[in-house]
């Protein structure tokens, strides 16, 4: 995948991961503010309703008390009793007598009768309500008169909703739900559209959003009364802004930590294909060379290219990542990378020794694919090498894959590349299978070389392998030679080549080049004077 879109996608993911806690905390904070304002709005409506219910209760209780004693309206006894009722009624300003829509006297005494006109409203309970009456107080102040059975309670509509004084922008109204036009007993606020006065069930409450306000409605269970309060959106916003100062830095911190953590996890735990592609792109795959010596002369005549993966913490072993790459069908990417590195290194080896060869490990997938042939042509073109300078190593398993593999191997040999069977003896094929394979070289696996000069049960197997290879006229490379006695044993049995720690560990190309040069000078061949390049 091209680099930029992947980086772009990762950046987008990082931004999304960063923003998620920030936005989530903002959303939760906003919900919290909304819920608080909603609860407040409802509680104001409920306490205003409670007051109105108290007034109505006190009015009917007063009317009942007066009816029981049957005193003559506005007589001194009547006024005394009304004063007692007034004192006991917290929610009313005064009580009085109303006969034929006229206020005759109040608990404060007898004055000139005041005509109230027709009641503005008669509730279901038979309470007549006269709105905004000037009852001669100083300074003049409109009052509401609620009358039943000749008894009246006088209330100040501005005090009905005074619970809202600390919230100046909140609008509110007490209204009579059963009345046409939903008559308001008291109103606070200028805006107050009539659609806020919605009918709701007795004893219920609701909250809605309307026209930028949070509108709460409560209706009395007993009385024909309801209260609506409307809190402007700006109250929620103001509360949210105060909270934002707290939650925003926390949200940003969480977001940054989250993004950092996910990025770290992505780097540590990204899937193998992603890691491998990244490693190829950023040059983390490199190649070391293990010398192959001619046993008789101990001259370095070739080398095996062994891939390495330099990770941030430590080098990864090919024993781990090669099988993984095979499982993910990505081994050909590695072969391609190894070939391109070898094509870069080989010219300096050849400048020291034109007959030098490099053995490259091929997997079954490479040998099943005819494109490998084109890749090898390209390799020769780029490196300027001859086919004899390359040996193709394949394990027994790769050889036995099927007709496509044989075709590719035959074609490679036809082009002049030599082909070696690697780790011989560790796979499934028997020695007799060797005859049917198209081969140049046999590499004896290290496990057999280890048994040389020991009494182990398999110590004789190495002899059979050597005999078989001789009879098939194959070159032999013994792998994993670690001691001189092993080398002596092998040379005596006619093994021509060997590799192993006894001759040299896998090394970087600059060091290998030096070794080729020193061997070539000892052989008095014409060796160029320039120094080997240190590639790593
Ligand atoms: P291999 O092809 O059999 O490579 C030889 C392995 O034996 C190398 O291990 C080498 O470092 C190790 N070795 C060499 N001499 C000695 C010795 O004297 N003693 C001991 N104990 N070990 C020795 P390495 O580099 O870890 O490679 C392991 C395997 O990974 C290779 O086994 C090969 O199968 C695979 N591999 C390495 N590079 C490539 C590659 O470029 N492509 C593919 N497809 N496979 C590779
Ligand atoms: Ca090998
Ligand atoms: Ca091997």
XYZ file of C-alpha atoms and ligand atoms in Angstrom, residues 304 361 393 395 421-424 443-446 479 499, ligand 3:
15
model
C 25.242 -17.807 1.983
C 17.520 -19.174 0.178
C 19.029 -22.994 -2.134
C 14.743 -27.301 1.104
C 19.107 -28.915 -1.759
C 19.278 -27.332 1.709
C 19.093 -28.992 5.149
C 19.324 -32.357 3.449
C 23.950 -29.212 1.699
C 24.354 -31.610 4.619
C 22.323 -30.359 7.536
C 24.130 -29.215 10.667
C 26.769 -26.940 7.151
C 30.401 -23.424 6.148
Ca 20.761 -25.223 5.765
